[in-house]
PDB file of C-alpha atoms in Angstrom:
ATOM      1  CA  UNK A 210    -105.189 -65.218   0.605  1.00 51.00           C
ATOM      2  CA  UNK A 211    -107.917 -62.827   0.834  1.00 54.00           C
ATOM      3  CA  UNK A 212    -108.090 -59.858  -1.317  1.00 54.00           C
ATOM      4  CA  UNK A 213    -109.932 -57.085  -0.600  1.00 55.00           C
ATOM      5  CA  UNK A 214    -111.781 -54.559  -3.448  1.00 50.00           C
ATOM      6  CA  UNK A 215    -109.902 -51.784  -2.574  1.00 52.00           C
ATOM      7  CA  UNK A 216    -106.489 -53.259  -3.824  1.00 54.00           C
ATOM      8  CA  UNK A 217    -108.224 -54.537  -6.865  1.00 54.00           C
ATOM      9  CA  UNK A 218    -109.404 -51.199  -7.913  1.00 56.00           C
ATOM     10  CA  UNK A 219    -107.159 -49.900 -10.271  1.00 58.00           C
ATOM     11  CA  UNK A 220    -108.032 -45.925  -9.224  1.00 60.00           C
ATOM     12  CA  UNK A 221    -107.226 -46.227  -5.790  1.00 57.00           C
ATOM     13  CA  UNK A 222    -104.089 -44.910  -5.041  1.00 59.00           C
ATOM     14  CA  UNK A 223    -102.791 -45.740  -1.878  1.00 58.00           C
ATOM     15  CA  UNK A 224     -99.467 -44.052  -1.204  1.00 59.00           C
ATOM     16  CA  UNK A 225     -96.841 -46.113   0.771  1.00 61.00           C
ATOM     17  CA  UNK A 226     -93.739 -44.060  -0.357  1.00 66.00           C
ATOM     18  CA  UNK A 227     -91.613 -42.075  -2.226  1.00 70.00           C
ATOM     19  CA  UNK A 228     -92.153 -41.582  -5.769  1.00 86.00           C
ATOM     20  CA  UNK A 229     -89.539 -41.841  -8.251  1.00 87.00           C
ATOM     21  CA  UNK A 230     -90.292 -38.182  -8.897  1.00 89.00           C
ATOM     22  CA  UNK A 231     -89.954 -37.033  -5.699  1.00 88.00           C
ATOM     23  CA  UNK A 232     -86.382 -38.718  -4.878  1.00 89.00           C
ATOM     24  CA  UNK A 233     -85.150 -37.773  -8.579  1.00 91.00           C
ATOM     25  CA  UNK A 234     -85.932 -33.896  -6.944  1.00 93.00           C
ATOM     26  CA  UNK A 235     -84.169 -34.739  -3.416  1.00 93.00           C
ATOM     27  CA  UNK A 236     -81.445 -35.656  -5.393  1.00 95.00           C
ATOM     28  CA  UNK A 237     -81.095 -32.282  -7.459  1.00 96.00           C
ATOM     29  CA  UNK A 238     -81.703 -29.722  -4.193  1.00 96.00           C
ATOM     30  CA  UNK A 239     -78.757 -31.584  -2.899  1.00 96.00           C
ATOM     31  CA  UNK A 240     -76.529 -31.877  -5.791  1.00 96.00           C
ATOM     32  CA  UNK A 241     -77.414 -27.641  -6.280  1.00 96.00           C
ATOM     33  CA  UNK A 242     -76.745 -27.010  -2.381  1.00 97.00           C
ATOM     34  CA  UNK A 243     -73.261 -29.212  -2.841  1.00 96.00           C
ATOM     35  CA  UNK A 244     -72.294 -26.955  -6.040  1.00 96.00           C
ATOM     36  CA  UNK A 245     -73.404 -24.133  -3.898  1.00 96.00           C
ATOM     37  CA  UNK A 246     -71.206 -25.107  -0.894  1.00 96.00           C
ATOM     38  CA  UNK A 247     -68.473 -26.014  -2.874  1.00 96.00           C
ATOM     39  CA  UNK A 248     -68.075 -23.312  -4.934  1.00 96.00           C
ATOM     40  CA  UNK A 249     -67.864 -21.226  -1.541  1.00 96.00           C
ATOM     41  CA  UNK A 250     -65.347 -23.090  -0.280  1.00 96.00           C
ATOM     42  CA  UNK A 251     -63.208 -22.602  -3.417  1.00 96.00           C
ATOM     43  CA  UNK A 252     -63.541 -19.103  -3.250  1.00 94.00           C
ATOM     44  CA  UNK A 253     -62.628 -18.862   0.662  1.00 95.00           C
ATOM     45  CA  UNK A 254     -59.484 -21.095  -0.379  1.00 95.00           C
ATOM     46  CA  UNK A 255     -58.411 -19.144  -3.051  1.00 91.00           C
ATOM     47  CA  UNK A 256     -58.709 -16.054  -0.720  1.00 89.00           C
ATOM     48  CA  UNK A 257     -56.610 -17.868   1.966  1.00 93.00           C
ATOM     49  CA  UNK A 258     -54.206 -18.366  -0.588  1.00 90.00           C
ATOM     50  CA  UNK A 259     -54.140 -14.676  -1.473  1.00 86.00           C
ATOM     51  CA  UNK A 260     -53.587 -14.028   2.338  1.00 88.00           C
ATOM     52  CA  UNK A 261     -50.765 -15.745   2.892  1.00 92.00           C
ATOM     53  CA  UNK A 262     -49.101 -14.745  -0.011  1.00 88.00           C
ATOM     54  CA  UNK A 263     -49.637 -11.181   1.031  1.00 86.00           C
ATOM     55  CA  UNK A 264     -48.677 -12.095   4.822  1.00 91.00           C
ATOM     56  CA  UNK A 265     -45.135 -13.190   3.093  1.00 92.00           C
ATOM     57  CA  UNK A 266     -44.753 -10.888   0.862  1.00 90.00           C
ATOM     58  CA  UNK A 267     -45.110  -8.382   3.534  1.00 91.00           C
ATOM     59  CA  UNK A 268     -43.014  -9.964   5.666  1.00 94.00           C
ATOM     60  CA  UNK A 269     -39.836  -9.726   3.516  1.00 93.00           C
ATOM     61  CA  UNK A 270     -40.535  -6.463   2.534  1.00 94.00           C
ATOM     62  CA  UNK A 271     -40.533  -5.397   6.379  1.00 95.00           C
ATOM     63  CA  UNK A 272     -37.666  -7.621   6.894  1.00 95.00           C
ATOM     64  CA  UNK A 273     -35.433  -6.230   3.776  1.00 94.00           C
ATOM     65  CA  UNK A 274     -36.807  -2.925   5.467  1.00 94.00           C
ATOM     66  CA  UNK A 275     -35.601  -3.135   8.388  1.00 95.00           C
ATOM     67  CA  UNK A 276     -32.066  -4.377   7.648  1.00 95.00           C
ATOM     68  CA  UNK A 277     -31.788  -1.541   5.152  1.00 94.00           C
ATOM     69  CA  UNK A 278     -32.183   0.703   8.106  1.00 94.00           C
ATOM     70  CA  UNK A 279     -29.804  -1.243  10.592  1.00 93.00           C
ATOM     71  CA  UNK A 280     -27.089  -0.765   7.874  1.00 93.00           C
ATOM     72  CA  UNK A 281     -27.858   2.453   7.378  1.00 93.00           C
ATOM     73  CA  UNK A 282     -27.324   3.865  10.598  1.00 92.00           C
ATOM     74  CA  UNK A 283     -24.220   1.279  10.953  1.00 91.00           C
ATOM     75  CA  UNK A 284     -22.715   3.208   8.264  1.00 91.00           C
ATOM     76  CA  UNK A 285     -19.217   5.077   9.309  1.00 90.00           C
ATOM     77  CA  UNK A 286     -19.753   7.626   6.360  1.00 90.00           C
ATOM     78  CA  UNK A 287     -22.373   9.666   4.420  1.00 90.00           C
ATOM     79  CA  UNK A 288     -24.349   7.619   2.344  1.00 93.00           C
ATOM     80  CA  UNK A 289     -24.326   8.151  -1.421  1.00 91.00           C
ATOM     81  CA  UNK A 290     -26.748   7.344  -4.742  1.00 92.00           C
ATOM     82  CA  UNK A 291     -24.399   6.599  -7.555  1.00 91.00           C
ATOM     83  CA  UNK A 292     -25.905   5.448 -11.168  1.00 89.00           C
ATOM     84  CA  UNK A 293     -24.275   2.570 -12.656  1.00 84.00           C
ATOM     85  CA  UNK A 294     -25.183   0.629 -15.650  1.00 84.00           C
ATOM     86  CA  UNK A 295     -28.434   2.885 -15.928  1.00 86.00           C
ATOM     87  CA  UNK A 296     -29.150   1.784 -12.570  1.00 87.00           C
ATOM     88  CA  UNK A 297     -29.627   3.637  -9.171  1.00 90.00           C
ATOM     89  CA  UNK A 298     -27.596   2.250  -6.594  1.00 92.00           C
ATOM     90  CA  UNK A 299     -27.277   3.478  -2.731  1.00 93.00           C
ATOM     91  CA  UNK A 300     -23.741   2.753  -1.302  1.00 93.00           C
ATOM     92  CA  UNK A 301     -23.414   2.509   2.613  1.00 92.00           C
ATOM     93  CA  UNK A 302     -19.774   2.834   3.637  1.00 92.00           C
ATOM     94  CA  UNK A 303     -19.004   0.289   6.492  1.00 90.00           C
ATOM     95  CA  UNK A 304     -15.883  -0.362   9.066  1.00 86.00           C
ATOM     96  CA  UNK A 305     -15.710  -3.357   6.544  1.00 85.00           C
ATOM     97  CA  UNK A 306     -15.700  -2.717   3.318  1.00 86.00           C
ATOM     98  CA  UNK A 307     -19.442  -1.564   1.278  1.00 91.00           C
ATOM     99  CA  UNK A 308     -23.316  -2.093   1.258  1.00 93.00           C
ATOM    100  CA  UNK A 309     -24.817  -1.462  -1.988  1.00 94.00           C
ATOM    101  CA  UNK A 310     -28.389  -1.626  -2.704  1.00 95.00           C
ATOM    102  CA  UNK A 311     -29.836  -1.517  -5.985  1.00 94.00           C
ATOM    103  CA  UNK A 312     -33.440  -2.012  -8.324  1.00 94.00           C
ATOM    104  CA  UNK A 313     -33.230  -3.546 -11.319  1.00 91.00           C
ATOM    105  CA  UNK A 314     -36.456  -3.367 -12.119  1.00 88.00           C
ATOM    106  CA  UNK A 315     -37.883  -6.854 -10.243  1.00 91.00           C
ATOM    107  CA  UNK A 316     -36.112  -6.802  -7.267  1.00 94.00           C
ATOM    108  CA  UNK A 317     -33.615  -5.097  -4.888  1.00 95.00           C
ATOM    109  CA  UNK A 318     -30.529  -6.371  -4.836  1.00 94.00           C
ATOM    110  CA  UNK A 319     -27.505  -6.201  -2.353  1.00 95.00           C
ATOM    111  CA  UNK A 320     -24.240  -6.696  -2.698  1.00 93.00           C
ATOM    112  CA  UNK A 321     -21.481  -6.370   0.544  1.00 90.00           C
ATOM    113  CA  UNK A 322     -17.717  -6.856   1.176  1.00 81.00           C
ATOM    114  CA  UNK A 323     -14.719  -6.918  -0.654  1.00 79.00           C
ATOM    115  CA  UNK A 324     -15.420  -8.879  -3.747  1.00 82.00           C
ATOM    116  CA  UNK A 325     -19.277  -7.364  -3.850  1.00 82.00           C
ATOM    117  CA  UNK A 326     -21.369 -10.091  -5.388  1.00 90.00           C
ATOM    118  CA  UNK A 327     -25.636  -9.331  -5.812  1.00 92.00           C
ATOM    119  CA  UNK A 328     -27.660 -11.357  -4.036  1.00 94.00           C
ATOM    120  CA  UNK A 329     -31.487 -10.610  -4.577  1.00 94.00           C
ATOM    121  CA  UNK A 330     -33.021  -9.647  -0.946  1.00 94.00           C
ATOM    122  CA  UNK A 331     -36.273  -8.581  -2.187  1.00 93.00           C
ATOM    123  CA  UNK A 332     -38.251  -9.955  -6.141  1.00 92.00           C
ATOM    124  CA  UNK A 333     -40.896  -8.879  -6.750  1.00 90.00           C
ATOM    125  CA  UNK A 334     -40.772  -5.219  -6.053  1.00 92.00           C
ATOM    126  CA  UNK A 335     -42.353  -2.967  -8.492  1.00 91.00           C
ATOM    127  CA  UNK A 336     -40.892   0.446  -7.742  1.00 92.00           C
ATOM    128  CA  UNK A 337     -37.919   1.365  -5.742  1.00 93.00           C
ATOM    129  CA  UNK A 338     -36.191   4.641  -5.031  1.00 93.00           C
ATOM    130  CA  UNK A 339     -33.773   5.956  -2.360  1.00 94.00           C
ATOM    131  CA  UNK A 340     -34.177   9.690  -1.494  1.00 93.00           C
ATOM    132  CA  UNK A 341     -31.903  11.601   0.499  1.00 92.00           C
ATOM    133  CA  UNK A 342     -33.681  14.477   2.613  1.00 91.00           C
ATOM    134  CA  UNK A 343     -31.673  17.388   3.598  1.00 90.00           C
ATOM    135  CA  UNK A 344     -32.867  19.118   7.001  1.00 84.00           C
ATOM    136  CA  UNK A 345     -32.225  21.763   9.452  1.00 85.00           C
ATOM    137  CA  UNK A 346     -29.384  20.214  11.017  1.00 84.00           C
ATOM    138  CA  UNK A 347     -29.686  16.097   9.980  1.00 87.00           C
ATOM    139  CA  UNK A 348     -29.535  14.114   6.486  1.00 88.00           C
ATOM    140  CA  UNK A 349     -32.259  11.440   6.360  1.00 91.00           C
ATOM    141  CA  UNK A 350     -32.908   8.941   3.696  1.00 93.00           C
ATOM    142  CA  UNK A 351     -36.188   7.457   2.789  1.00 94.00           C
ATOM    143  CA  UNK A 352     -36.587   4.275   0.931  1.00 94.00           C
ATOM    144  CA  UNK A 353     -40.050   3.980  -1.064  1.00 94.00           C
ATOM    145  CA  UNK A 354     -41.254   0.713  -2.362  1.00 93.00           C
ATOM    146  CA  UNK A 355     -44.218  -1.098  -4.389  1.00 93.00           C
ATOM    147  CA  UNK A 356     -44.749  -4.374  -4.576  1.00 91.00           C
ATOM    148  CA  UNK A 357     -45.405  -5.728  -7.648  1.00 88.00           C
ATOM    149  CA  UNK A 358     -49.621  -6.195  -8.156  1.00 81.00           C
ATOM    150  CA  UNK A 359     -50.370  -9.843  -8.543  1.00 74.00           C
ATOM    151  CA  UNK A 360     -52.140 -10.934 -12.115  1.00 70.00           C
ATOM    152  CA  UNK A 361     -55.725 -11.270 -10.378  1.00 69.00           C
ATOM    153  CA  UNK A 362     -55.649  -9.372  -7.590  1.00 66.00           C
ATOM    154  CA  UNK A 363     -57.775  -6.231  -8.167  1.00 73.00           C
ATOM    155  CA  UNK A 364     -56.672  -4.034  -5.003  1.00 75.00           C
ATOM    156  CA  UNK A 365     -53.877  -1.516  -5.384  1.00 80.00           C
ATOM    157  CA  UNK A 366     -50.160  -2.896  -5.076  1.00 82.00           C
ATOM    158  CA  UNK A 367     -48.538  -2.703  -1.255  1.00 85.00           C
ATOM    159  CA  UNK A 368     -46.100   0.341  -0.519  1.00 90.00           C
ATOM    160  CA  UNK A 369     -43.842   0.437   2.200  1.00 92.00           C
ATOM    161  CA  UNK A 370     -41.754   3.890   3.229  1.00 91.00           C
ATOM    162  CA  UNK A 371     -38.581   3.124   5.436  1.00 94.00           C
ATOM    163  CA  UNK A 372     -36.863   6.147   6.861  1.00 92.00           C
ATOM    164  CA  UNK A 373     -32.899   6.358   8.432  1.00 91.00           C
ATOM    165  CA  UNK A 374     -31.254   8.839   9.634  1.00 89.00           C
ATOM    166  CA  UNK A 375     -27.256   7.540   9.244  1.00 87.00           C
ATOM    167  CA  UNK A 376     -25.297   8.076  12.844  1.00 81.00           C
ATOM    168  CA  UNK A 377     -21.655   8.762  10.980  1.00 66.00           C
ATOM    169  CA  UNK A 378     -20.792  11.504   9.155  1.00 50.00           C
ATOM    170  CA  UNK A 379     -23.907  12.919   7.755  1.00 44.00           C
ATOM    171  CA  UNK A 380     -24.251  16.165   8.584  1.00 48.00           C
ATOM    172  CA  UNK A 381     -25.848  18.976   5.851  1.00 46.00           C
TER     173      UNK A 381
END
């Protein structure tokens, strides 16, 4: 085997690759870009999460909303907001028997026919109140409710405002 001078000569460097240096930095631009990427992705997840908690919680609050109305109008007399164990409660007067809404400070509850019995339609509620509005010629009633905030969500709680006007026997 022939060698020549130039491989002999300790001061020639003759480059045929990577250094060990030079991989060892690959290695930590891709490891920061990964922690980069990934901490992203956390943070989009965790938002999606938020969505579709709000999506649902909106969605039974529209949906307790809208019932509250239906049995509002179905009622056959005028409504009426009677306090009862230091709590506000709406009773709807129906063909058979009562609807009765109620806050208890979590959540609305409802109770219906002739053993009443609450059944929570709505937790986590922050605020509730039923207001009856007296007009020209028409009693309405207005339902106003906050959802309670979630623990890290830093935008302002959801409110909803249902209105009714009752069809029997609510005139001023």
């Amino acid at each position: 085997m022939k060698t020549t001078l130039r491989s002999l000569d300790p001061t020639c460097r003759h480059r045929s690759g990577f250094m060990l240096i030079e991989v060892l930095v690959y290695v930590a631009v891709l490891f920061v870009i990964l922690g980069l990427a990934s901490a992203a992705f956390l943070r989009t997840l965790d938002q999606v999460r938020t969505l579709r908690r709000t999506a649902e919680d909106v969605t039974r609050a529209l949906s307790a909303g809208e019932r509250w109305r239906a049995e509002l109008r179905a009622a056959t007399a005028s409504p009426r907001l009677v306090l009862e164990e230091n709590l506000p409660s709406l009773h709807l007067p129906m063909s058979d028997g009562e609807v009765i809404y109620r806050f208890d400070g979590h959540q609305v509850l409802r109770a219906s026919g002739p053993e009443p019995r609450w059944v929570p339609i709505l937790p986590g509620v922050g605020k509730s109140q039923f207001i009856e509005e007296r007009r020209e010629r028409v009693v309405s009633w207005r339902w106003e409710l906050e959802l309670e905030a979630r623990r890290l969500d830093r935008r302002p709680p959801t409110q909803f405002t249902f209105q009714a006007v009752p069809t029997g026997g609510s005139k001023p």
